[in-house]
Coordinates of C-alpha atoms in Angstrom, one line a residue:
M1 CA -0.2 -0.4 0.0
N2 CA 1.1 3.5 -1.0
H3 CA 1.4 6.5 1.9
S4 CA 3.1 8.7 -0.4
R5 CA 5.9 8.5 2.0
P6 CA 9.2 9.6 2.4
P7 CA 12.1 7.0 3.4
R8 CA 11.4 5.2 6.8
S9 CA 14.0 5.7 8.6
H10 CA 14.0 9.6 7.9
T11 CA 10.8 9.7 8.6
I12 CA 10.9 7.7 12.4
Y13 CA 13.5 10.1 13.2
T14 CA 11.7 13.1 11.8
I15 CA 8.5 12.1 13.6
A16 CA 11.0 10.7 17.6
I17 CA 11.5 15.0 17.2
I18 CA 8.0 15.0 16.7
G19 CA 7.7 13.1 19.7
F20 CA 10.4 14.7 21.7
I21 CA 8.2 18.5 21.5
Y22 CA 5.2 17.1 22.1
T23 CA 6.5 15.3 25.2
L24 CA 8.1 18.6 26.4
H25 CA 5.5 20.4 25.7
L26 CA 3.6 18.1 28.3
V27 CA 5.6 17.4 30.5
I28 CA 7.2 21.3 31.4
P29 CA 4.3 21.6 33.6
M30 CA 3.1 18.5 34.5
Y31 CA 4.6 18.0 37.9
S32 CA 3.7 20.9 38.6
N33 CA 0.3 20.9 37.7
S34 CA -1.2 20.0 41.3
S35 CA 0.8 22.3 42.9
F36 CA -1.0 25.1 40.6
L37 CA -4.5 23.5 41.0
S38 CA -3.8 23.5 44.9
L39 CA -3.5 27.1 45.2
F40 CA -7.2 27.4 44.3
A41 CA -9.0 24.0 45.2
D42 CA -8.0 21.8 48.6
G43 CA -7.2 17.8 48.1
Q44 CA -10.4 16.5 47.7
T45 CA -11.1 19.0 44.8
L46 CA -7.7 18.1 43.8
G47 CA -8.9 14.6 43.2
L48 CA -12.0 15.4 41.3
I49 CA -10.7 17.7 38.6
Y50 CA -8.3 15.3 37.9
M51 CA -10.9 12.4 37.7
A52 CA -12.2 15.2 35.5
G53 CA -9.9 15.0 32.6
A54 CA -9.1 12.0 33.3
A55 CA -13.5 11.1 32.3
M56 CA -12.8 14.3 29.3
T57 CA -9.5 12.2 28.1
A58 CA -11.9 8.3 27.9
L59 CA -14.4 10.3 26.3
C60 CA -11.9 11.5 23.4
F61 CA -10.7 7.9 23.1
I62 CA -14.2 6.8 22.4
L63 CA -15.0 9.5 19.9
A64 CA -11.3 9.2 18.0
P65 CA -11.5 6.1 15.3
S66 CA -14.6 7.7 14.0
I67 CA -12.8 11.4 13.5
I68 CA -9.7 10.4 13.0
R69 CA -11.8 7.7 10.0
R70 CA -14.2 10.9 8.9
F71 CA -11.4 14.0 8.6
G72 CA -7.7 11.9 8.4
N73 CA -4.7 11.7 11.2
Y74 CA -3.0 14.9 9.5
N75 CA -6.1 16.5 9.8
T76 CA -6.9 15.8 13.0
A77 CA -3.5 16.4 14.4
I78 CA -3.3 20.2 12.9
T79 CA -6.7 20.7 14.7
L80 CA -5.6 19.2 17.9
V81 CA -2.9 21.0 18.0
C82 CA -4.1 24.5 17.6
L83 CA -6.8 23.9 19.9
Q84 CA -4.3 23.0 22.9
I85 CA -2.7 26.8 22.0
A86 CA -5.8 28.2 22.6
L87 CA -6.3 26.0 25.6
F88 CA -2.7 27.2 27.1
Y89 CA -3.1 30.8 26.3
G90 CA -6.4 30.9 27.9
L91 CA -4.3 29.4 31.0
T92 CA -1.6 31.9 31.2
V93 CA -3.9 34.8 31.3
S94 CA -7.1 33.7 33.1
S95 CA -7.4 34.8 36.7
S96 CA -10.6 32.9 37.1
S97 CA -11.0 29.3 39.1
I98 CA -13.3 28.0 37.6
V99 CA -11.9 28.8 33.7
L100 CA -8.2 27.2 35.2
I101 CA -10.4 24.6 35.6
W102 CA -12.1 23.9 32.8
L103 CA -9.1 24.6 30.6
F104 CA -7.0 22.1 32.7
I105 CA -9.8 19.0 32.2
L106 CA -10.0 20.2 27.7
Q107 CA -6.4 20.0 27.6
T108 CA -5.9 16.6 29.6
A109 CA -7.9 15.4 27.1
V110 CA -6.9 17.3 23.8
I111 CA -2.6 16.3 24.6
S112 CA -3.9 12.4 25.4
F113 CA -5.7 12.7 21.3
I114 CA -2.7 14.0 19.8
G115 CA -0.5 11.7 21.5
L116 CA -2.7 8.8 19.9
T117 CA -2.6 10.8 16.2
L118 CA 1.6 10.8 16.7
D119 CA 1.0 6.6 17.3
I120 CA -0.7 6.5 13.8
F121 CA 1.7 8.2 11.8
L122 CA 5.0 6.5 14.2
E123 CA 2.8 2.8 12.8
V124 CA 1.9 3.2 9.5
Y125 CA 5.9 4.0 8.9
T126 CA 7.4 1.1 11.2
D127 CA 9.3 -1.6 9.5
G128 CA 7.3 -4.7 11.2
D129 CA 11.0 -6.6 11.9
H130 CA 11.8 -3.9 13.5
I131 CA 9.3 -2.7 15.8
G132 CA 10.8 -3.0 19.2
A133 CA 13.8 -0.7 18.1
T134 CA 11.3 1.7 16.4
R135 CA 9.2 1.5 20.2
G136 CA 11.9 1.7 22.0
L137 CA 13.7 4.9 20.2
Y138 CA 10.1 6.6 20.4
S139 CA 10.6 5.6 24.0
A140 CA 13.5 7.0 24.9
T141 CA 13.4 9.8 22.9
L142 CA 10.0 11.1 24.3
N143 CA 11.7 10.4 27.3
A144 CA 14.6 12.3 27.2
S145 CA 12.4 15.9 27.6
W146 CA 11.1 13.7 30.2
V147 CA 14.7 14.1 31.3
I148 CA 15.1 18.0 30.4
A149 CA 11.6 19.2 31.4
P150 CA 10.9 19.1 35.4
L151 CA 14.6 20.9 35.8
L152 CA 13.0 23.6 33.0
G153 CA 9.8 23.2 35.1
S154 CA 11.7 24.5 38.4
L155 CA 13.6 26.8 37.0
L156 CA 11.1 28.3 35.2
I157 CA 8.8 28.6 38.5
N158 CA 11.9 30.1 40.8
G159 CA 11.1 29.2 43.6
E160 CA 8.1 31.8 43.8
D161 CA 5.5 29.3 43.0
N162 CA 5.1 31.3 39.4
Y163 CA 3.5 28.3 38.1
R164 CA 2.0 29.7 34.4
H165 CA 5.6 30.9 33.7
T166 CA 5.7 26.4 33.3
Y167 CA 2.3 27.4 30.6
I168 CA 4.1 30.0 28.9
A169 CA 6.6 27.4 27.8
A170 CA 4.7 25.1 27.0
L171 CA 2.9 27.2 24.7
A172 CA 5.9 28.3 23.2
M173 CA 6.9 24.1 22.2
L174 CA 3.2 23.9 20.3
F175 CA 4.2 26.5 17.7
P176 CA 7.7 23.7 16.6
L177 CA 5.7 21.1 16.8
L178 CA 2.8 22.3 14.6
Y179 CA 4.7 23.4 12.0
L180 CA 6.7 19.8 11.7
I181 CA 3.9 18.0 11.6
H182 CA 2.4 20.4 8.7
K183 CA 6.1 20.8 7.1
N184 CA 5.8 16.5 7.0
F185 CA 2.9 15.0 6.8
P186 CA 0.6 17.0 4.1
R187 CA 0.4 14.1 2.0
F188 CA 0.3 11.4 4.2
R189 CA -2.6 9.4 3.3
D190 CA -4.2 7.5 6.0
P191 CA -4.8 3.6 6.2
N192 CA -8.0 2.0 5.4
Y193 CA -9.4 2.0 9.2
N194 CA -11.0 -0.6 10.6
H195 CA -14.4 -0.1 11.9
I196 CA -16.3 -1.6 14.2
S197 CA -18.6 -0.7 17.6
T198 CA -17.9 -0.4 21.1
G199 CA -19.2 -3.9 21.9
Q200 CA -17.5 -5.8 19.0
L201 CA -14.4 -4.0 20.0
I202 CA -14.9 -5.2 24.0
R203 CA -15.7 -8.6 22.3
L204 CA -12.5 -8.5 19.9
I205 CA -10.2 -8.0 23.4
S206 CA -11.7 -10.5 25.4
S207 CA -11.9 -12.9 23.3
N208 CA -7.5 -12.6 22.7
P209 CA -6.3 -13.5 26.7
N210 CA -2.5 -12.0 26.0
W211 CA -4.6 -8.6 24.9
K212 CA -6.7 -8.8 28.5
K213 CA -3.4 -9.5 30.4
L214 CA -1.3 -6.7 28.5
F215 CA -4.2 -4.4 28.9
I216 CA -4.5 -5.3 32.4
A217 CA -0.3 -4.6 33.3
N218 CA -0.3 -0.9 31.4
I219 CA -3.4 0.2 33.8
I220 CA -1.0 -1.0 36.6
L221 CA 1.7 0.7 35.0
Q222 CA -0.4 4.1 34.2
I223 CA -1.3 3.6 38.4
F224 CA 1.8 3.9 39.0
Y225 CA 2.5 6.8 36.8
A226 CA -0.6 8.3 37.9
W227 CA 0.0 8.5 41.4
M228 CA 3.7 9.2 41.1
V229 CA 2.8 12.5 39.2
V230 CA 0.0 14.1 41.0
Y231 CA 1.1 13.1 44.5
S232 CA 4.6 12.6 44.3
P233 CA 6.0 16.1 44.0
I234 CA 3.2 17.4 46.8
Y235 CA 5.0 14.8 48.9
L236 CA 8.6 16.0 48.5
H237 CA 7.4 19.2 49.0
T238 CA 5.1 19.3 51.6
T239 CA 6.1 16.5 53.8
I240 CA 9.8 16.0 53.0
G241 CA 10.4 20.0 52.6
F242 CA 12.2 19.9 50.0
G243 CA 12.5 23.7 47.5
W244 CA 11.4 23.3 44.0
E245 CA 14.9 23.7 42.4
E246 CA 16.3 20.6 44.5
I247 CA 12.5 18.5 43.6
G248 CA 13.8 19.7 39.8
I249 CA 17.5 18.0 40.2
I250 CA 15.2 14.8 42.0
L251 CA 13.1 14.3 39.2
T252 CA 15.5 14.7 36.2
I253 CA 18.1 12.1 38.3
M254 CA 14.6 10.1 38.3
L255 CA 13.7 10.3 34.8
L256 CA 17.5 8.6 33.5
P257 CA 16.5 5.1 33.0
F258 CA 14.1 6.3 30.9
P259 CA 15.9 7.5 27.7
L260 CA 19.3 5.6 29.0
I261 CA 18.0 2.2 29.2
Q262 CA 14.5 1.9 26.7
Y263 CA 16.1 2.0 23.1
H264 CA 18.4 -1.1 23.9
L265 CA 16.1 -3.5 25.8
G266 CA 13.2 -2.6 22.3
K267 CA 16.0 -4.2 20.3
L268 CA 17.2 -6.8 23.0
A269 CA 13.3 -8.1 23.1
D270 CA 13.1 -8.0 18.9
E271 CA 17.3 -10.4 18.8
R272 CA 17.3 -12.3 21.7
Y273 CA 14.1 -12.8 24.4
G274 CA 11.1 -12.4 24.7
E275 CA 9.0 -9.3 26.3
K276 CA 7.2 -11.2 29.1
E277 CA 10.9 -11.8 30.8
I278 CA 12.1 -8.2 30.9
M279 CA 8.4 -6.8 31.8
A280 CA 8.5 -9.2 34.8
I281 CA 11.4 -7.6 36.5
G282 CA 10.4 -4.3 35.4
F283 CA 7.3 -5.1 37.4
A284 CA 8.9 -6.3 40.8
I285 CA 11.9 -3.7 40.8
A286 CA 9.1 -0.8 40.5
G287 CA 7.1 -2.0 42.7
I288 CA 9.7 -3.6 45.2
A289 CA 11.4 0.3 45.1
T290 CA 8.3 1.6 45.7
I291 CA 7.8 0.2 48.7
A292 CA 10.8 0.9 49.8
L293 CA 10.3 4.6 50.1
S294 CA 8.0 4.9 52.4
L295 CA 11.3 4.1 54.7
I296 CA 13.2 7.0 53.5
N297 CA 11.8 10.3 55.2
L298 CA 15.5 12.7 55.7
P299 CA 15.8 15.4 53.2
S300 CA 18.6 14.7 51.0
V301 CA 18.5 15.2 48.1
L302 CA 21.2 12.5 46.6
I303 CA 19.1 9.6 48.3
W304 CA 15.5 10.1 47.1
S305 CA 17.2 10.2 43.7
L306 CA 18.7 7.2 43.8
A307 CA 16.3 5.7 45.3
L308 CA 12.7 7.0 42.5
F309 CA 15.6 6.7 40.0
T310 CA 15.1 2.8 40.6
T311 CA 11.7 2.7 40.7
R312 CA 12.1 3.8 36.9
I313 CA 14.3 1.5 35.7
G314 CA 11.9 -1.0 36.8
A315 CA 9.0 0.9 35.1
A316 CA 11.0 1.9 32.3
A317 CA 11.5 -1.8 31.3
V318 CA 7.9 -2.6 31.7
E319 CA 7.2 0.5 29.2
V320 CA 8.9 -0.6 26.7
M321 CA 7.8 -4.4 26.5
I322 CA 4.2 -3.5 27.4
E323 CA 4.7 -1.0 24.0
T324 CA 6.3 -3.1 22.2
Y325 CA 4.3 -6.2 22.6
F326 CA 1.3 -4.4 21.3
F327 CA 2.9 -3.1 18.6
K328 CA 4.4 -6.3 17.9
T329 CA 0.1 -7.1 17.3
V330 CA -2.1 -4.9 16.5
S331 CA -1.7 -2.8 12.9
P332 CA -2.5 0.6 11.8
K333 CA -6.3 -0.2 10.8
D334 CA -6.3 -0.7 14.1
S335 CA -7.3 2.8 15.7
A336 CA -10.4 2.0 17.9
I337 CA -8.3 -1.3 19.1
L338 CA -5.0 1.5 19.7
G339 CA -7.9 4.0 20.8
S340 CA -9.0 1.5 23.8
F341 CA -5.2 0.9 24.8
R342 CA -4.4 4.5 25.1
L343 CA -7.9 5.0 27.5
T344 CA -6.3 2.8 30.2
R345 CA -4.3 6.2 30.6
P346 CA -7.3 7.8 32.0
I347 CA -8.4 5.4 33.8
S348 CA -5.8 5.2 35.9
Y349 CA -6.8 9.1 36.7
F350 CA -9.6 7.4 38.2
I351 CA -8.0 4.9 40.8
A352 CA -5.1 6.8 41.2
P353 CA -7.0 9.7 43.6
L354 CA -8.9 7.3 45.1
I355 CA -5.9 5.3 46.0
T356 CA -4.7 8.7 48.1
V357 CA -8.5 9.4 49.2
L358 CA -9.1 6.1 50.8
G359 CA -5.9 5.1 51.7
L360 CA -5.6 8.1 54.1
I361 CA -8.2 6.9 55.8
F362 CA -6.7 4.5 57.0
T363 CA -2.7 5.1 56.9
T364 CA -0.5 7.8 56.7
N365 CA 0.7 9.4 53.0
A366 CA 4.6 7.8 54.0
N367 CA 2.5 4.2 54.0
L368 CA 0.8 5.3 50.5
F369 CA 4.0 4.4 48.9
I370 CA 3.8 0.5 50.4
I371 CA -0.1 0.8 48.8
V372 CA 1.2 1.0 45.1
G373 CA 4.3 -0.3 45.3
I374 CA 2.0 -3.6 46.3
I375 CA 0.0 -2.4 43.2
T376 CA 2.3 -2.4 41.4
L377 CA 3.6 -5.9 41.8
F378 CA 0.1 -7.3 40.9
G379 CA 1.7 -6.9 37.4
L380 CA 3.8 -10.0 38.0
Y381 CA 1.1 -12.2 37.3
P382 CA -0.1 -10.2 33.9
A383 CA 3.2 -9.9 33.0
L384 CA 4.3 -13.3 33.5
T385 CA 1.4 -15.7 31.9
I386 CA 1.6 -13.5 29.1
K387 CA 2.2 -15.0 26.0
D388 CA 6.2 -14.0 24.0
T389 CA 5.4 -13.3 20.4
R390 CA 9.0 -14.5 19.9

């Protein structure tokens, strides 16, 4: 099938650069979002805001296959980036707490939808024999921005709660993102997307035991991410007592495993090992290391950096194996299945606030790490019982 595309390798690297900019825009404000919202929302309201954002994201993913089928992936991506520019501009200038909450909820959904369109671009241009290496390269490139962004965000906040500066920087990232998508994909030819109903989709996924296990594994991983992203910066800031510059350093070191190991693990999954072994080891490391965080009460940048770094060694391994396994078993035409796979992220943002709300009824802030760690260890079951693609 002819997609009027330039050479694969050039396009893969281009999509990786686009993904890097997209993720930088996403992450610069991410770790301070909860602190910004807490300026005018209490802890319970904060959880409801994230749950509303998750609901809006879920709705977008449900509608995404129909929208992409009707308007095409390129047109959808361009429109979403333009909409995101408007939403982020509102976040930088609005003084109304109600308006800010709604803008935050909407941009949460739009960000995820943009990511789905980038997944489709990448899937169309990926060589079937090198899915692990390609997804590893893409994940490593995206996660390089996760390493840079927290430090940039903390510098922009500058220790004075200047949270809006992070939204201004994120807004600036959207303009090169818009340019690169427009420059490289105006003649993109969409694959013949499969049209299936929600009921058919549920039956299709349920009929494949490996997909069911993979979805469960991804929900567990996304719960880990969702809880850590929302609550660990608040814990480090309010309970341990770190300033935002120190938190920026900790988060930057914490995220180094993603760009350092994901590409190499993806190649290993292609050439030597199956996905399940690496996935299981990753869940074990992430779960045990997260439980260990409950024992740390010293305000030491070094200790917290190393401890959180260890949790992300496990998470990085799990993430790239889940992505590799999934994209080895679907085609670019399966936009509905891809959308449902990405739906695991908003589902996790429903569950993550409940861990805190319910957990604090029975235990302390520090012991929430034990709960999250145990939930992460449950990922060992799907990881060990899934059938390898090799």
